[in-house]
Coordinates of C-alpha atoms and ligand atoms in Angstrom, one line a residue:
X1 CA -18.2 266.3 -224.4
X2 CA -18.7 267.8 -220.5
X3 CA -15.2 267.6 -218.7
X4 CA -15.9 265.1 -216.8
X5 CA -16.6 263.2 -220.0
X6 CA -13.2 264.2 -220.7
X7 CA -11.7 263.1 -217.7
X8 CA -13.7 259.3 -217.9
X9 CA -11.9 258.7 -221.2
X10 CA -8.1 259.8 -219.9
X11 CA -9.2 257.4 -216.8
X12 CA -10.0 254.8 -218.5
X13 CA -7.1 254.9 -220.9
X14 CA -4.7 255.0 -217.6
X15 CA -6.2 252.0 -216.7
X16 CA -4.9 250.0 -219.9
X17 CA -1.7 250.3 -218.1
X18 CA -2.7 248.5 -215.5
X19 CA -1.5 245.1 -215.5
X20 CA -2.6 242.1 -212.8
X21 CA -0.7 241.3 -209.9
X22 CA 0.8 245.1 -209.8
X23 CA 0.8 247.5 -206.4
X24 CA -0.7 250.0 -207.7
X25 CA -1.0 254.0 -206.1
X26 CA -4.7 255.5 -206.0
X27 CA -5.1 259.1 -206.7
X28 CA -7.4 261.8 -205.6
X29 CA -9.7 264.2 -206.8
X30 CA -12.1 264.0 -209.9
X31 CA -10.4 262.5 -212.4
X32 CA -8.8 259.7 -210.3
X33 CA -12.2 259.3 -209.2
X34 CA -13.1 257.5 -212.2
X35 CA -9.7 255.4 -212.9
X36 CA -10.2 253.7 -209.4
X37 CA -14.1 253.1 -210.3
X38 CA -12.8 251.4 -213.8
X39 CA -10.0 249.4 -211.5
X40 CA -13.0 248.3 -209.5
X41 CA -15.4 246.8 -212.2
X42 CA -12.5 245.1 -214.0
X43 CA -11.3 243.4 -210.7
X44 CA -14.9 242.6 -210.1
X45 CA -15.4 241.9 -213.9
X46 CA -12.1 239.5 -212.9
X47 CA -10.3 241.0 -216.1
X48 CA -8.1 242.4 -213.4
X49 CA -6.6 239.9 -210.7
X50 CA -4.2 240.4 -207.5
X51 CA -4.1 244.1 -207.7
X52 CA -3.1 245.7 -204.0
X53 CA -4.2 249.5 -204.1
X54 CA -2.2 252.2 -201.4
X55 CA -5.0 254.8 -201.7
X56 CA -3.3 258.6 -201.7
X57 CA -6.2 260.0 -199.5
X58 CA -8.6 259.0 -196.8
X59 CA -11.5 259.7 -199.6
X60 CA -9.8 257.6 -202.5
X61 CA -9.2 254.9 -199.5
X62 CA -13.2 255.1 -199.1
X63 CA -14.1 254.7 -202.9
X64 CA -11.7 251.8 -202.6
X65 CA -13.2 249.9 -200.1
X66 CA -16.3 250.4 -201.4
X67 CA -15.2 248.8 -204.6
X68 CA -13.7 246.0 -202.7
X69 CA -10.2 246.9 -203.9
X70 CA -7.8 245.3 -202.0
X71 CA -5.6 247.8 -200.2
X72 CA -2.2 248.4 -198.5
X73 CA 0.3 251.4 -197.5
X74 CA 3.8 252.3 -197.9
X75 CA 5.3 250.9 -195.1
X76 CA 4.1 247.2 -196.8
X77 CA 4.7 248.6 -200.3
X78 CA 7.3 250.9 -200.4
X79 CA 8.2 250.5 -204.1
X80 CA 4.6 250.2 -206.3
X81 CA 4.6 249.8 -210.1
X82 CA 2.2 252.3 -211.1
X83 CA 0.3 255.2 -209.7
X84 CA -2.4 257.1 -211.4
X85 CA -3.4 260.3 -210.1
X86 CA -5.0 264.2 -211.8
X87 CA -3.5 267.3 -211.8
X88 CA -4.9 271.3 -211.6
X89 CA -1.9 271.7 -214.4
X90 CA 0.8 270.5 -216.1
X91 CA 3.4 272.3 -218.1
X92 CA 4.9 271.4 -221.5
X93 CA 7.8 269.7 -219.3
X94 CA 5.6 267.4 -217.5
X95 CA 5.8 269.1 -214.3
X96 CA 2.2 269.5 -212.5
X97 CA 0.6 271.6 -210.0
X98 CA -1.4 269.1 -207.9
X99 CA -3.3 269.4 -204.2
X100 CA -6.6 272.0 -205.2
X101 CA -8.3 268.8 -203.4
X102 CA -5.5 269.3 -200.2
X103 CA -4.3 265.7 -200.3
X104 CA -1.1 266.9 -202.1
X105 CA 1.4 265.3 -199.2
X106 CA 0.2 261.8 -199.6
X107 CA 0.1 262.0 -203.1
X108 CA 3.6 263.1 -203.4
X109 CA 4.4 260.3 -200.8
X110 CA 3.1 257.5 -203.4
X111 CA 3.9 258.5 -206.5
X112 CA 7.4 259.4 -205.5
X113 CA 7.3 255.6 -204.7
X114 CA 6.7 254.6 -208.1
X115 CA 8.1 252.9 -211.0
X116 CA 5.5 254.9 -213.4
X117 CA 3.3 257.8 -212.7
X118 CA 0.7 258.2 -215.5
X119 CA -1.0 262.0 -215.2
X120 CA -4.8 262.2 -216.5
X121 CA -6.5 265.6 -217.5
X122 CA -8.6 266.7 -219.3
X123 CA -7.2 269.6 -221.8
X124 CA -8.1 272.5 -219.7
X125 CA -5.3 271.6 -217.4
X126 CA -2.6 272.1 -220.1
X127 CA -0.7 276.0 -218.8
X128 CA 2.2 277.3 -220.6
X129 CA 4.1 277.7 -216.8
X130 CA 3.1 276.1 -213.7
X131 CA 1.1 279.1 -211.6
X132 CA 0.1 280.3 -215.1
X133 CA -3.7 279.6 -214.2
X134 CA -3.8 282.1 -211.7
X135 CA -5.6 279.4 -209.7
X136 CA -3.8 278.2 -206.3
X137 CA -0.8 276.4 -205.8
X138 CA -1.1 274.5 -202.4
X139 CA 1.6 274.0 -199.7
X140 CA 1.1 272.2 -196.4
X141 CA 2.5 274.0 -193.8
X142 CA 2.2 272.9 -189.8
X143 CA -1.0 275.1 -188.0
X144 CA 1.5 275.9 -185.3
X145 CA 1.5 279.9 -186.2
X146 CA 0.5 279.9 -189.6
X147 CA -0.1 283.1 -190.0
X148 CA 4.1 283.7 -189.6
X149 CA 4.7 280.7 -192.3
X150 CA 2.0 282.3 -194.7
X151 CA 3.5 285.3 -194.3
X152 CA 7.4 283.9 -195.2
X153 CA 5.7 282.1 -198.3
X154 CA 4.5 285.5 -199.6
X155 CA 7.4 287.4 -198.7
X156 CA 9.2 284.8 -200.8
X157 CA 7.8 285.1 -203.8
X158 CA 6.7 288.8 -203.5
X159 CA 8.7 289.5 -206.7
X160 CA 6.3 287.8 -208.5
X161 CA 3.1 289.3 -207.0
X162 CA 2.4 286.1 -204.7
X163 CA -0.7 287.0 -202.2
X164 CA -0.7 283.8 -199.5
X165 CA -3.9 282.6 -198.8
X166 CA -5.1 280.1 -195.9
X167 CA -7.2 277.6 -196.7
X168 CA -10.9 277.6 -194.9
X169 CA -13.6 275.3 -195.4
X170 CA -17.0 275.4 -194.5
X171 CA -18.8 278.3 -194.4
X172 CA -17.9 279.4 -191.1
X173 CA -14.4 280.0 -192.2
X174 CA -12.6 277.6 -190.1
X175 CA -9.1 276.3 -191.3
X176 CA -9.1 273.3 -193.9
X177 CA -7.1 270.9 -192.0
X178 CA -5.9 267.9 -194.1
X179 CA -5.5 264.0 -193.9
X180 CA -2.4 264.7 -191.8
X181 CA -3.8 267.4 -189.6
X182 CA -2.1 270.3 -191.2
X183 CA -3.1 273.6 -193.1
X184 CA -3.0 274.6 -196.5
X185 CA -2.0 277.9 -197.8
X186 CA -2.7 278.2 -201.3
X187 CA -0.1 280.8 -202.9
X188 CA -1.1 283.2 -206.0
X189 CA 1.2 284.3 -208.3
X190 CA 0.6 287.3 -210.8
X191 CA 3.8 286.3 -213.1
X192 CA 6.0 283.0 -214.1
X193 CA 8.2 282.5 -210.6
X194 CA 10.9 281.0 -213.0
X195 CA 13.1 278.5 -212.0
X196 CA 10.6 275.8 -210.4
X197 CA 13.3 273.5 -208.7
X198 CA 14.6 276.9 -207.1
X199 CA 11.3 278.0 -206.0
X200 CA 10.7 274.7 -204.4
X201 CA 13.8 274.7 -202.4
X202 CA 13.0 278.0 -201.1
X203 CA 9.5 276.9 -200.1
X204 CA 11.1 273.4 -198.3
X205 CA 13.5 275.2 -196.7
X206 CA 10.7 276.9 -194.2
X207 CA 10.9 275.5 -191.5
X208 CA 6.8 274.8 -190.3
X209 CA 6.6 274.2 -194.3
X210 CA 5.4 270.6 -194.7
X211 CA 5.2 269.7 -198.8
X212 CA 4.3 271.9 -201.2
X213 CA 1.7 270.8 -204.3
X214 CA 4.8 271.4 -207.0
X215 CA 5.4 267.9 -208.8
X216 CA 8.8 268.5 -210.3
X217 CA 9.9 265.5 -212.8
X218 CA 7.6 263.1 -211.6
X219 CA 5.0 262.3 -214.4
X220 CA 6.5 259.5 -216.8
X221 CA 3.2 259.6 -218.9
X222 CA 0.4 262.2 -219.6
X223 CA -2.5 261.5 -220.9
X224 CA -4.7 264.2 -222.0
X225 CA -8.3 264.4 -223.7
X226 CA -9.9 266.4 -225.2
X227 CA -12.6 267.0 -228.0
X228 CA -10.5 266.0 -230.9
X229 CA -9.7 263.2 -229.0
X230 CA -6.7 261.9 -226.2
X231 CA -3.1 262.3 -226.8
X232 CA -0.3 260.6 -224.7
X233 CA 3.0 262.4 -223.8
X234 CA 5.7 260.3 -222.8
X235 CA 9.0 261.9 -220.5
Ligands
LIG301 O1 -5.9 267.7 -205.4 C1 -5.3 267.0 -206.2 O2 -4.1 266.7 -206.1 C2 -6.0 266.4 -207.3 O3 -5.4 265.2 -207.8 C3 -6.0 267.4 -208.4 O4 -4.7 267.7 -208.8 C4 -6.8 267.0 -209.6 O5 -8.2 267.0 -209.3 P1 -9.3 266.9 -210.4 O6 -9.0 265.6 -211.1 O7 -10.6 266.8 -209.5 O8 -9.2 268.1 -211.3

C-alpha cells in the first residue's frame, strides 16, 4: 500500500465517527484531505445529513465548498463535536507535532474547541519523542523583526542543538506567510527537549511568538494505518 493509501483508510475510518447533524472541525493537509472528500460524498450520497463544517485553513475551506459542505466558524460554533485533522507526529502519549502545512494556528483554534479530536496517520508518523524526526516543528511568530524572535527560539532550546529556521516559499526565497499573515520558523532539534509542557511555555511566553505546532493533550483518538492493517488508540 503507497501512504497515501494509508492515509485514505485512517480517513475514512475517522469518518465512521461522524454522526449527522454534528459541527464538525475540518483539518488540513494530506490526510485530512481525504476525510473531508469522504464527508462530501456521504452528504451528497445523503448518508450524512445536517453536518456544518468550520474548515481549519483557507485550503480545506476550498475543498469544502467545492464539495458543497456546508460551512461555519468559531464565532457561530464555538463548541463543535468532532474535529478530524493529520499530524507530522505523534508520541506514544498522544501528543502531536502538527503545522509542516503552516496552518497550525487555526487548527489549534478548532480542535481546542472540540468535544473529540480523532488524529489520522499513517504509521510513518508514529516517533518515540515529539522532535524525534528530525523534521521541523513549526511556530508562528509575528514578521515584525523575525529575525530577533527566531533568534530567542534557538537560543532557547540551544541545549538541545535547536537551529531556527524561517520559513520561505517559492523559489525566490520570500517568507511563507500564513492564513493569518504571519511567519513560520520551523525549529530543529538534535536531542529530546524533555518536558513538552515546559518547552511550550517557554516558546508562549515570547512575546512576537504567535502559536507554536506542539499539540499537548489534545488527541482523544488516534487512528493509525498501516500495512498490517489500522489500529485505534484511545486517551
Ligand atoms: O500541517 C498540518 O498541521 C497538517 O495537518 C499535518 O500535520 C499533516 O499533514 P499530512 O496529512 O499532509 O501529512
Amino acid at each position: 500500500l503507497t501512504q497515501d493509501e494509508l492515509k485514505k483508510i485512517a480517513a475514512y475510518k475517522a469518518v465512521e465517527y461522524v454522526e449527522s447533524g454534528m459541527v464538525l472541525g475540518l483539518g488540513t493537509g494530506s490526510t485530512a484531505k481525504h476525510a473531508v472528500d469522504r464527508i462530501g460524498e456521504l452528504l451528497r450520497q445523503g448518508k450524512l445529513k445536517n453536518i456544518i463544517g468550520i474548515p481549519t485553513s483557507k485550503k480545506t475551506h476550498e475543498q469544502a465548498v467545492s464539495l458543497g459542505i456546508p460551512l461555519s466558524d468559531l464565532d457561530s460554533h464555538p463548541v463543535l463535536d468532532l474535529a478530524i485533522d493529520g499530524a507530522d507526529e505523534v508520541d506514544p502519549h498522544l501528543n502531536l507535532v502538527k503545522g509542516r502545512g503552516g496552518s497550525l494556528l487555526r487548527e489549534k483554534m478548532v480542535e481546542c474547541a472540540c468535544k473529540k479530536f480523532v488524529v489520522i496517520v499513517d504509521e510513518s508518523k508514529l516517533v518515540k519523542y515529539l522532535g524525534g524526526s528530525g523534521l521541523a516543528m513549526p511556530v508562528e511568530i509575528v514578521p515584525f523583526c523575525w529575525n530577533f524572535t527566531a533568534a530567542r527560539l534557538q537560543k532557547l532550546f540551544e541545549g538541545y542543538g535547536c537551529v531556527a529556521k524561517l520559513r520561505t516559499s517559492g523559489e525566490n526565497g520570500e517568507p511563507f506567510v500564513t492564513d493569518n499573515g504571519n511567519y513560520i520558523v520551523d525549529l530543529y532539534f538534535k536531542e529530546d527537549i524533555g518536558d513538552l509542557n515546559v518547552a511550550s511555555d517557554e516558546i508562549l511566553r515570547l512575546a512576537g511568538v504567535v502559536e507554536h505546532g506542539m499539540f499537548l493533550g489534545m488527541a482523544t483518538t488516534l487512528i493509525v494505518a498501516g500495512e498490517l492493517g489500522i489500529t485505534i488508540k484511545n486517551k
